[in-house]
Tab-separated table of C-alpha atoms in Angstrom:
chain	number	residue	atom	x	y	z
A	1	MET	CA	-1.647	-0.221	-41.628
A	2	SER	CA	0.870	-2.991	-42.188
A	3	LYS	CA	-0.932	-6.280	-43.272
A	4	SER	CA	-2.187	-8.850	-41.520
A	5	PRO	CA	0.433	-12.022	-42.283
A	6	ARG	CA	-1.540	-14.668	-44.656
A	7	ILE	CA	-2.622	-17.836	-44.270
A	8	PRO	CA	-3.797	-20.037	-46.805
A	9	PRO	CA	-6.358	-22.115	-44.728
A	10	ASP	CA	-7.102	-24.646	-48.339
A	11	LEU	CA	-3.925	-24.734	-48.945
A	12	CYS	CA	-2.768	-25.436	-44.549
A	13	SER	CA	-1.700	-28.579	-44.022
A	14	GLY	CA	-1.913	-27.805	-40.470
A	15	CYS	CA	2.010	-28.861	-40.104
A	16	GLY	CA	2.452	-26.868	-36.855
A	17	VAL	CA	5.808	-24.503	-38.265
A	18	CYS	CA	4.025	-21.541	-37.958
A	19	SER	CA	3.061	-21.894	-33.498
A	20	LEU	CA	6.876	-22.958	-33.541
A	21	ILE	CA	8.635	-19.969	-35.015
A	22	CYS	CA	6.116	-17.594	-34.056
A	23	PRO	CA	7.413	-15.016	-31.055
A	24	LYS	CA	4.342	-13.792	-29.747
A	25	ASN	CA	3.044	-17.443	-29.354
A	26	ALA	CA	0.311	-15.379	-31.510
A	27	ILE	CA	-0.519	-19.183	-33.519
A	28	ARG	CA	-2.230	-21.642	-31.634
A	29	PHE	CA	-4.508	-24.762	-32.933
A	30	ARG	CA	-7.649	-25.733	-33.514
A	31	VAL	CA	-9.841	-28.815	-34.436
A	32	LEU	CA	-12.750	-28.246	-37.347
A	33	THR	CA	-15.857	-30.811	-37.358
A	34	ASN	CA	-14.764	-31.870	-40.633
A	35	GLY	CA	-11.304	-32.976	-38.694
A	36	TYR	CA	-8.566	-31.124	-40.028
A	37	ILE	CA	-6.323	-29.254	-37.823
A	38	ARG	CA	-6.442	-25.355	-38.753
A	39	PRO	CA	-4.489	-22.282	-37.190
A	40	LEU	CA	-5.862	-19.834	-35.707
A	41	LEU	CA	-4.231	-16.049	-35.561
A	42	ASP	CA	-4.026	-14.617	-33.024
A	43	PRO	CA	-4.508	-10.621	-34.480
A	44	SER	CA	-3.784	-8.434	-30.862
A	45	ASN	CA	-0.653	-10.967	-30.351
A	46	CYS	CA	0.255	-9.932	-34.633
A	47	ILE	CA	3.426	-7.864	-34.276
A	48	ASN	CA	3.384	-8.299	-38.727
A	49	CYS	CA	7.151	-10.331	-38.703
A	50	TYR	CA	5.282	-12.705	-40.991
A	51	LEU	CA	8.264	-15.362	-39.825
A	52	CYS	CA	5.303	-18.303	-40.300
A	53	GLU	CA	5.174	-17.170	-44.117
A	54	LYS	CA	8.772	-17.726	-44.401
A	55	VAL	CA	8.529	-20.961	-42.598
A	56	CYS	CA	4.790	-22.167	-44.165
A	57	PRO	CA	5.854	-25.894	-46.206
A	58	PHE	CA	3.461	-23.880	-49.193
A	59	LEU	CA	4.432	-20.338	-49.151
A	60	GLU	CA	8.597	-21.034	-48.810
A	61	GLU	CA	10.453	-23.026	-50.924
A	62	PRO	CA	13.924	-24.475	-48.867
A	63	ASN	CA	15.567	-24.375	-51.804
A	64	SER	CA	18.481	-22.963	-50.307
A	65	LEU	CA	19.898	-26.086	-48.844
A	66	MET	CA	19.676	-27.319	-52.180
A	67	SER	CA	22.532	-25.531	-52.951
A	68	ARG	CA	25.312	-26.061	-49.690
A	69	GLY	CA	25.660	-29.056	-50.474
A	70	LEU	CA	23.937	-30.638	-47.622
A	71	TYR	CA	22.398	-33.386	-49.685
A	72	GLY	CA	23.714	-35.977	-51.990
A	73	ASN	CA	25.361	-36.193	-55.848
A	74	LYS	CA	22.473	-37.914	-57.478
A	75	GLU	CA	19.626	-35.668	-58.610
A	76	ASN	CA	16.528	-36.920	-60.076
A	77	ALA	CA	13.326	-34.854	-60.760
A	78	LEU	CA	11.277	-37.314	-58.893
A	79	ILE	CA	12.842	-38.346	-56.375
A	80	GLY	CA	15.262	-35.427	-55.244
A	81	LYS	CA	18.507	-35.524	-54.754
A	82	TYR	CA	19.837	-38.816	-53.156
A	83	LEU	CA	22.695	-40.862	-52.429
A	84	LYS	CA	22.035	-43.763	-52.418
A	85	VAL	CA	18.727	-46.450	-52.739
A	86	VAL	CA	18.349	-49.367	-50.254
A	87	LEU	CA	16.313	-52.022	-48.847
A	88	ALA	CA	16.860	-53.156	-45.543
A	89	TRP	CA	14.746	-54.340	-42.455
A	90	SER	CA	15.252	-54.809	-39.075
A	91	THR	CA	17.356	-57.314	-36.866
A	92	ASN	CA	15.176	-58.121	-34.006
A	93	LYS	CA	12.673	-59.662	-35.307
A	94	TYR	CA	9.507	-58.369	-32.984
A	95	VAL	CA	10.981	-54.389	-33.955
A	96	ARG	CA	10.089	-55.936	-37.708
A	97	PHE	CA	6.370	-57.628	-36.960
A	98	MET	CA	5.525	-54.640	-35.185
A	99	GLY	CA	6.566	-51.767	-37.029
A	100	SER	CA	4.980	-50.982	-40.713
A	101	SER	CA	7.492	-51.712	-42.436
A	102	GLY	CA	10.274	-53.216	-41.723
A	103	GLY	CA	10.628	-51.440	-38.391
A	104	VAL	CA	14.018	-49.744	-39.481
A	105	ILE	CA	12.830	-46.275	-38.405
A	106	THR	CA	12.197	-47.706	-34.885
A	107	SER	CA	16.243	-49.316	-35.247
A	108	LEU	CA	18.209	-46.864	-36.064
A	109	LEU	CA	17.083	-44.407	-33.766
A	110	ILE	CA	17.072	-46.868	-30.624
A	111	TYR	CA	20.410	-46.555	-31.595
A	112	LEU	CA	20.618	-43.174	-32.199
A	113	LEU	CA	19.726	-42.871	-28.279
A	114	ARG	CA	21.811	-45.260	-27.626
A	115	LYS	CA	24.747	-44.712	-28.327
A	116	ARG	CA	24.223	-41.303	-27.245
A	117	HIS	CA	24.284	-39.266	-31.112
A	118	ILE	CA	21.291	-38.150	-29.703
A	119	ASP	CA	19.683	-36.751	-26.177
A	120	ALA	CA	15.968	-37.668	-27.907
A	121	VAL	CA	13.822	-38.437	-30.269
A	122	VAL	CA	10.640	-36.298	-31.434
A	123	VAL	CA	8.027	-38.532	-32.648
A	124	PRO	CA	4.303	-38.968	-33.450
A	125	LYS	CA	2.170	-40.978	-31.062
A	126	LEU	CA	-1.966	-42.223	-32.283
A	127	HIS	CA	-3.997	-41.422	-28.946
A	128	VAL	CA	-7.446	-41.332	-28.749
A	129	ILE	CA	-9.388	-38.121	-28.127
A	130	ASN	CA	-12.603	-37.164	-26.860
A	131	GLY	CA	-14.175	-40.012	-29.285
A	132	ARG	CA	-11.750	-39.079	-32.898
A	133	VAL	CA	-7.781	-40.208	-33.701
A	134	PHE	CA	-5.045	-37.543	-33.750
A	135	GLY	CA	-1.000	-37.570	-33.654
A	136	VAL	CA	0.543	-36.288	-30.511
A	137	TYR	CA	4.004	-35.177	-31.385
A	138	GLU	CA	5.954	-36.516	-27.987
A	139	VAL	CA	9.552	-36.844	-27.062
A	140	VAL	CA	11.268	-40.116	-25.907
A	141	THR	CA	14.499	-40.171	-24.187
A	142	ASP	CA	14.060	-43.977	-23.527
A	143	PRO	CA	15.120	-46.657	-25.765
A	144	ALA	CA	12.731	-49.690	-25.158
A	145	LYS	CA	9.778	-47.320	-25.129
A	146	LEU	CA	10.259	-46.618	-28.773
A	147	ILE	CA	8.261	-49.214	-29.643
A	148	GLU	CA	5.265	-47.559	-28.584
A	149	TYR	CA	5.513	-45.260	-31.353
A	150	SER	CA	6.417	-47.399	-34.588
A	151	GLY	CA	3.547	-47.930	-37.296
A	152	SER	CA	1.909	-45.662	-39.356
A	153	ILE	CA	0.059	-42.259	-38.695
A	154	TYR	CA	-2.728	-42.063	-40.530
A	155	ALA	CA	-4.484	-38.670	-38.651
A	156	PRO	CA	-4.046	-35.368	-38.429
A	157	ILE	CA	-0.744	-34.869	-36.459
A	158	PHE	CA	-0.758	-31.551	-33.888
A	159	GLY	CA	1.984	-30.813	-31.101
A	160	VAL	CA	4.785	-30.365	-32.927
A	161	HIS	CA	5.905	-26.205	-31.717
A	162	LYS	CA	5.322	-27.583	-28.399
A	163	ALA	CA	7.149	-30.238	-27.511
A	164	LEU	CA	10.440	-28.455	-30.198
A	165	LYS	CA	10.496	-25.934	-28.128
A	166	GLU	CA	10.528	-28.414	-24.911
A	167	VAL	CA	13.823	-29.556	-26.694
A	168	SER	CA	15.714	-26.498	-27.293
A	169	LEU	CA	14.755	-25.030	-24.045
A	170	ARG	CA	16.915	-27.761	-23.268
A	171	LYS	CA	20.028	-27.854	-26.109
A	172	SER	CA	18.821	-31.287	-27.091
A	173	LYS	CA	20.331	-32.605	-29.324
A	174	ILE	CA	17.600	-34.780	-31.162
A	175	ALA	CA	16.127	-36.557	-33.991
A	176	ILE	CA	12.854	-36.187	-35.595
A	177	VAL	CA	10.041	-37.601	-37.500
A	178	ALA	CA	7.762	-36.104	-40.063
A	179	PRO	CA	6.230	-35.872	-42.852
A	180	PRO	CA	7.266	-33.967	-46.284
A	181	CYS	CA	5.450	-30.796	-45.209
A	182	LEU	CA	6.616	-30.652	-41.619
A	183	ILE	CA	9.859	-31.309	-42.897
A	184	ARG	CA	9.865	-28.801	-45.185
A	185	GLY	CA	8.064	-25.914	-42.512
A	186	LEU	CA	11.885	-26.860	-40.482
A	187	ARG	CA	14.549	-26.475	-42.943
A	188	ASN	CA	12.565	-23.159	-43.644
A	189	ALA	CA	12.520	-22.984	-39.668
A	190	MET	CA	16.339	-23.396	-39.329
A	191	ARG	CA	17.305	-20.848	-40.773
A	192	PHE	CA	15.373	-18.012	-38.646
A	193	ASP	CA	15.857	-20.227	-34.952
A	194	PRO	CA	19.351	-21.155	-34.274
A	195	ARG	CA	18.478	-23.172	-31.134
A	196	LEU	CA	16.018	-25.179	-33.456
A	197	ARG	CA	18.987	-25.230	-36.013
A	198	ASN	CA	21.396	-27.133	-33.646
A	199	SER	CA	18.551	-28.923	-31.253
A	200	ILE	CA	18.044	-30.951	-35.308
A	201	ARG	CA	20.633	-33.207	-35.911
A	202	TYR	CA	19.060	-36.240	-37.597
A	203	VAL	CA	15.108	-35.476	-40.003
A	204	LEU	CA	14.030	-38.265	-40.832
A	205	GLY	CA	11.436	-37.991	-43.139
A	206	VAL	CA	8.617	-40.643	-44.811
A	207	TYR	CA	6.725	-40.825	-47.787
A	208	CYS	CA	3.109	-39.844	-47.589
A	209	ASN	CA	0.303	-40.206	-49.847
A	210	ASN	CA	-1.825	-37.962	-47.938
A	211	MET	CA	-2.644	-36.819	-44.436
A	212	PRO	CA	-6.473	-37.562	-43.495
A	213	SER	CA	-8.847	-36.071	-40.899
A	214	ALA	CA	-9.968	-37.434	-37.761
A	215	SER	CA	-13.358	-38.161	-39.938
A	216	ALA	CA	-11.330	-40.755	-41.878
A	217	THR	CA	-11.472	-43.227	-39.026
A	218	GLU	CA	-14.498	-42.730	-37.980
A	219	TYR	CA	-15.884	-43.219	-41.461
A	220	VAL	CA	-13.478	-47.068	-41.008
A	221	MET	CA	-15.191	-48.033	-38.031
A	222	ASN	CA	-18.368	-47.309	-39.796
A	223	THR	CA	-18.021	-48.879	-42.726
A	224	PHE	CA	-16.763	-52.057	-41.158
A	225	LEU	CA	-17.344	-51.996	-37.424
A	226	ASN	CA	-21.462	-50.740	-37.010
A	227	ASN	CA	-19.831	-47.542	-35.157
A	228	VAL	CA	-18.298	-49.704	-32.794
A	229	SER	CA	-17.923	-46.627	-29.772
A	230	ASN	CA	-15.720	-46.140	-26.667
A	231	VAL	CA	-12.656	-46.745	-28.257
A	232	ASN	CA	-9.344	-46.251	-26.570
A	233	HIS	CA	-6.809	-47.210	-28.612
A	234	VAL	CA	-5.821	-47.037	-32.477
A	235	ARG	CA	-3.028	-48.576	-34.073
A	236	PHE	CA	-3.412	-48.763	-38.035
A	237	ARG	CA	-0.331	-50.738	-39.638
A	238	GLY	CA	2.146	-53.403	-37.618
A	239	PHE	CA	1.334	-57.220	-37.033
A	240	GLY	CA	3.491	-58.429	-40.182
A	241	TRP	CA	3.416	-56.693	-43.316
A	242	PRO	CA	1.600	-55.248	-44.724
A	243	GLY	CA	-0.557	-55.133	-41.733
A	244	TYR	CA	-3.876	-53.905	-39.840
A	245	LEU	CA	-5.430	-51.311	-38.208
A	246	ASN	CA	-5.700	-52.986	-34.733
A	247	ILE	CA	-8.956	-50.974	-32.735
A	248	ARG	CA	-9.514	-51.789	-28.928
A	249	THR	CA	-12.638	-50.485	-27.145
A	250	VAL	CA	-12.551	-49.521	-23.234
A	251	ASN	CA	-14.788	-52.692	-22.390
A	252	GLY	CA	-11.564	-54.930	-23.932
A	253	ARG	CA	-13.719	-55.839	-27.379
A	254	SER	CA	-10.060	-55.804	-29.909
A	255	PHE	CA	-11.018	-55.543	-33.889
A	256	ARG	CA	-8.713	-56.430	-36.981
A	257	ILE	CA	-8.996	-55.344	-40.401
A	258	LYS	CA	-6.668	-55.697	-43.367
A	259	PHE	CA	-4.605	-52.629	-44.526
A	260	GLN	CA	-5.736	-52.696	-48.031
A	261	GLU	CA	-9.100	-53.152	-46.670
A	262	TYR	CA	-8.968	-50.206	-44.602
A	263	TYR	CA	-7.240	-47.859	-46.875
A	264	ASP	CA	-8.962	-48.392	-50.226
A	265	SER	CA	-12.320	-48.132	-48.579
A	266	GLY	CA	-12.474	-44.624	-49.285
A	267	PHE	CA	-10.509	-43.993	-46.207
A	268	GLY	CA	-6.679	-43.414	-47.904
A	269	GLN	CA	-8.608	-42.173	-51.724
A	270	TYR	CA	-10.824	-39.329	-50.199
A	271	PHE	CA	-9.973	-38.204	-46.250
A	272	TYR	CA	-7.205	-35.607	-47.134
A	273	ASP	CA	-7.162	-32.158	-47.806
A	274	TYR	CA	-6.958	-29.782	-51.066
A	275	SER	CA	-2.723	-29.260	-49.646
A	276	CYS	CA	-2.088	-33.218	-50.095
A	277	PHE	CA	-3.842	-32.849	-53.099
A	278	MET	CA	-1.420	-30.025	-54.080
A	279	CYS	CA	1.781	-30.857	-52.223
A	280	ASN	CA	4.159	-32.529	-54.993
A	281	ASP	CA	6.639	-34.053	-52.447
A	282	HIS	CA	5.858	-37.739	-51.492
A	283	THR	CA	9.706	-38.769	-51.176
A	284	ALA	CA	10.321	-36.545	-48.904
A	285	GLU	CA	12.910	-34.649	-50.111
A	286	LEU	CA	14.574	-32.577	-47.846
A	287	ALA	CA	15.197	-35.148	-44.881
A	288	ASP	CA	18.610	-36.611	-44.310
A	289	ILE	CA	16.563	-40.653	-44.835
A	290	SER	CA	12.777	-41.286	-46.431
A	291	PHE	CA	11.520	-44.794	-46.000
A	292	ALA	CA	9.054	-45.943	-47.143
A	293	ASP	CA	6.500	-49.594	-47.938
A	294	PRO	CA	8.698	-51.002	-50.896
A	295	TRP	CA	5.888	-51.537	-52.693
A	296	THR	CA	7.871	-51.519	-55.863
A	297	TYR	CA	10.024	-53.763	-55.251
A	298	GLN	CA	8.291	-56.854	-52.455
A	299	VAL	CA	5.246	-57.879	-52.395
A	300	ASP	CA	5.153	-61.287	-50.541
A	301	ILE	CA	2.787	-60.978	-47.615
A	302	GLY	CA	4.586	-61.178	-44.344
A	303	LEU	CA	8.243	-59.211	-42.374
A	304	GLY	CA	8.236	-56.364	-44.140
A	305	LYS	CA	11.765	-54.370	-45.343
A	306	THR	CA	11.703	-51.007	-45.714
A	307	LEU	CA	12.422	-48.792	-49.095
A	308	VAL	CA	14.622	-46.001	-47.745
A	309	VAL	CA	16.504	-43.061	-50.125
A	310	ILE	CA	19.792	-41.945	-47.953
A	311	ARG	CA	20.070	-38.119	-49.380
A	312	THR	CA	23.342	-37.282	-46.600
A	313	ALA	CA	26.082	-38.030	-45.945
A	314	GLU	CA	25.179	-37.451	-42.579
A	315	GLY	CA	22.438	-39.453	-42.650
A	316	TRP	CA	24.637	-42.801	-44.516
A	317	ARG	CA	27.223	-42.235	-41.323
A	318	VAL	CA	24.473	-43.461	-38.800
A	319	PHE	CA	22.564	-45.202	-40.764
A	320	ARG	CA	25.884	-47.790	-41.685
A	321	GLU	CA	27.024	-47.522	-37.605
A	322	ALA	CA	23.744	-48.493	-37.422
A	323	VAL	CA	24.957	-51.444	-39.571
A	324	GLU	CA	27.840	-52.480	-38.403
A	325	GLU	CA	26.530	-52.832	-35.368
A	326	GLY	CA	23.474	-55.218	-35.682
A	327	TYR	CA	20.605	-53.133	-36.034
A	328	ILE	CA	19.884	-52.758	-39.453
A	329	GLU	CA	20.791	-55.251	-42.277
A	330	TYR	CA	19.657	-53.467	-46.050
A	331	ARG	CA	21.144	-54.540	-49.271
A	332	GLU	CA	21.354	-51.554	-52.104
A	333	LEU	CA	18.909	-50.692	-54.936
A	334	PRO	CA	20.384	-51.223	-58.427
A	335	SER	CA	17.952	-47.893	-59.965
A	336	PHE	CA	16.295	-45.008	-58.537
A	337	ILE	CA	13.647	-45.876	-59.541
A	338	TYR	CA	12.634	-48.452	-56.990
A	339	ALA	CA	12.170	-45.221	-54.702
A	340	VAL	CA	9.400	-43.901	-57.729
A	341	GLN	CA	6.690	-44.865	-57.114
A	342	PHE	CA	2.420	-44.166	-57.876
A	343	THR	CA	2.051	-41.789	-56.018
A	344	THR	CA	4.915	-39.599	-57.207
A	345	LEU	CA	4.210	-39.401	-60.747
A	346	LEU	CA	0.611	-38.196	-59.285
A	347	LYS	CA	2.231	-35.979	-57.379
A	348	LYS	CA	5.174	-34.502	-59.559
A	349	THR	CA	1.964	-33.750	-62.485
A	350	LEU	CA	0.267	-30.872	-62.863
A	351	ARG	CA	-2.957	-29.921	-62.048
A	352	GLY	CA	-5.204	-30.339	-64.455
A	353	PHE	CA	-8.218	-28.135	-63.767
A	354	THR	CA	-6.051	-26.279	-60.952
A	355	LEU	CA	-4.878	-23.149	-62.095
A	356	LEU	CA	-1.493	-22.299	-59.726
A	357	SER	CA	-2.132	-19.185	-59.985
A	358	LYS	CA	-4.101	-18.992	-58.093
A	359	HIS	CA	-2.480	-18.827	-55.058
A	360	GLU	CA	0.965	-17.395	-54.054
A	361	VAL	CA	3.314	-21.116	-53.788
A	362	THR	CA	5.692	-22.631	-54.148
A	363	ILE	CA	6.021	-25.800	-53.330
A	364	GLY	CA	8.467	-26.873	-55.932
A	365	ASN	CA	8.664	-28.358	-60.035
A	366	TYR	CA	5.420	-30.308	-61.459
A	367	VAL	CA	7.404	-32.386	-64.423
A	368	LEU	CA	5.263	-34.433	-65.178
A	369	PRO	CA	2.501	-32.595	-67.999
A	370	PRO	CA	-1.671	-33.626	-66.823
A	371	SER	CA	-2.808	-36.598	-69.031
A	372	ILE	CA	-6.736	-38.130	-68.712
A	373	SER	CA	-5.144	-40.736	-66.204
A	374	THR	CA	-4.335	-37.818	-64.326
A	375	ILE	CA	-8.116	-36.234	-65.302
A	376	VAL	CA	-9.404	-39.127	-64.006
A	377	HIS	CA	-7.524	-38.172	-60.307
A	378	GLU	CA	-8.669	-35.455	-59.612
A	379	ILE	CA	-12.215	-35.635	-61.068
A	380	ASP	CA	-12.390	-39.233	-58.049
A	381	TYR	CA	-10.704	-36.968	-55.665
A	382	ARG	CA	-13.038	-34.040	-55.975
A	383	VAL	CA	-16.092	-36.286	-56.104
A	384	GLY	CA	-14.824	-38.292	-53.318
A	385	HIS	CA	-13.337	-35.671	-51.077
A	386	PHE	CA	-16.892	-33.770	-51.413
A	387	LEU	CA	-19.042	-37.160	-50.461
A	388	ALA	CA	-16.062	-37.803	-47.789
A	389	LEU	CA	-17.031	-34.180	-46.640
A	390	ASN	CA	-20.031	-35.205	-44.808
A	391	LYS	CA	-21.106	-37.937	-43.281
A	392	ARG	CA	-24.509	-38.123	-44.422
A	393	LEU	CA	-23.294	-38.706	-47.822
A	394	TRP	CA	-20.811	-42.122	-46.668
A	395	ASN	CA	-23.360	-44.451	-47.934
A	396	PHE	CA	-23.097	-42.655	-51.459
A	397	LEU	CA	-19.074	-42.958	-50.898
A	398	ARG	CA	-19.596	-46.516	-50.338
A	399	MET	CA	-21.353	-47.106	-53.618
A	400	TYR	CA	-19.010	-44.281	-55.728
A	401	VAL	CA	-16.212	-47.111	-54.366
A	402	LYS	CA	-17.779	-49.411	-56.181
A	403	LEU	CA	-18.705	-47.867	-58.965
A	404	LYS	CA	-16.305	-46.161	-59.936
A	405	PRO	CA	-13.719	-48.129	-61.705
A	406	TYR	CA	-16.489	-49.128	-63.900
A	407	VAL	CA	-16.763	-45.379	-64.522
A	408	TYR	CA	-13.179	-44.094	-64.678
A	409	LEU	CA	-11.419	-47.628	-66.168
A	410	PRO	CA	-12.719	-46.722	-69.613
A	411	LEU	CA	-10.938	-43.172	-69.975
A	412	ILE	CA	-7.547	-44.875	-68.047
A	413	ALA	CA	-7.285	-47.064	-71.149
A	414	LEU	CA	-8.047	-44.704	-73.824
A	415	ASP	CA	-4.779	-43.006	-72.499
A	416	TYR	CA	-2.392	-46.636	-72.701
A	417	LYS	CA	-3.253	-46.746	-75.853
A	418	LEU	CA	-3.179	-42.813	-76.492
A	419	LYS	CA	0.639	-43.702	-75.852
A	420	THR	CA	0.467	-40.545	-73.533
A	421	ARG	CA	4.102	-38.855	-72.419
A	422	TRP	CA	2.823	-39.411	-69.096
A	423	THR	CA	1.484	-43.081	-69.656
A	424	GLN	CA	5.364	-43.810	-71.204
A	425	ILE	CA	6.909	-42.958	-67.955
A	426	LEU	CA	4.880	-45.131	-65.827
A	427	MET	CA	5.370	-48.196	-68.162
A	428	LYS	CA	8.822	-47.351	-68.343
A	429	ILE	CA	8.703	-47.470	-64.888
A	430	VAL	CA	7.209	-50.357	-64.238
A	431	SER	CA	9.584	-52.392	-66.366
A	432	THR	CA	11.760	-51.948	-64.226
A	433	TRP	CA	10.043	-52.476	-61.529
A	434	LYS	CA	9.184	-55.810	-62.321
A	435	ILE	CA	12.883	-57.047	-63.754
A	436	GLY	CA	14.331	-55.882	-60.827
A	437	LYS	CA	12.319	-58.302	-58.683
């Protein structure tokens, strides 16, 4: 009897590419009680073709793309291959104000649709489903509607398989906005599906710290809004930089929480799953263009700017055209170092207590050795994640968030005092940021 395909539940990010590539529609997705999205394989329909394994971003590494000249001739072990690193912003002040950081993705997509470089955009939009917040991939053909899709998605995302099947059947040319894990899966899938390969013209990647579960937003409402109910609208960013969490209820009540307040409450630190913890692609290395908050350059509150890493010649061509047509303005940054953020270093560091041999994963190279700081980060994640998984422990999680600096900061200070290789690299990078400002 043939061996069933491996779908590793503890390393699954819920990207959906396995369902997209399955020729028998034997894989569907379900929402677990803890708020994560996971695949469910129907053995009766499975033909053991193993395409799901071959496209999984945590089982297969699409390195062949790197060697075919698709990406730029500059390369760094922390951010991958690239052509240019720039700071950019939308020339439309409303788009810029409503975007997470500068509105560049929205303006570039508007340009691509208006100039008919593409027929449609596949992009996620936040929805409240049965009281929980999710991102759902949709197909957008009207440039005027793209502003509704701006802002960050700090929630599980699904529906990419349905959206991409729709556009590939219509033979539409599309651009897709995606996190790193989905991009890695799509690049794998494009090797096996010519319709997908012909349809996807531009891959726009977003830097991704992690993907919080659906329970994360419940935790924020429990912490800040006394378990407000009947929520029908959530927007995580926008209204200036770095933005606000905006929540509306059915009866018209509105709430607004500053980004840093809710994100640092445990929401952005402990509600992501093991796959996000193990992933080492923070910067969307396989995108045509990667986009991020400019934490390493701009610190002023107000209208945002976007850190942009241009990776392919085609990405640079359309970006330059959008600039020439007046959709975007930019200035080139003097060093790739501005594209390296603190999370980039953490994700490129070998996990201290994790035995990688436990899983047959090939998710890229960990290029930095562990240090006291990174081991503390791992302990912190495991403790906080344990508390985040159980709603009855959320009061303890809130206490833990307040008390942890007193426990961990002395250990991190010791790391700097010992001048470990990890801290030396970090300090060198930080000094470059300061010189640039």
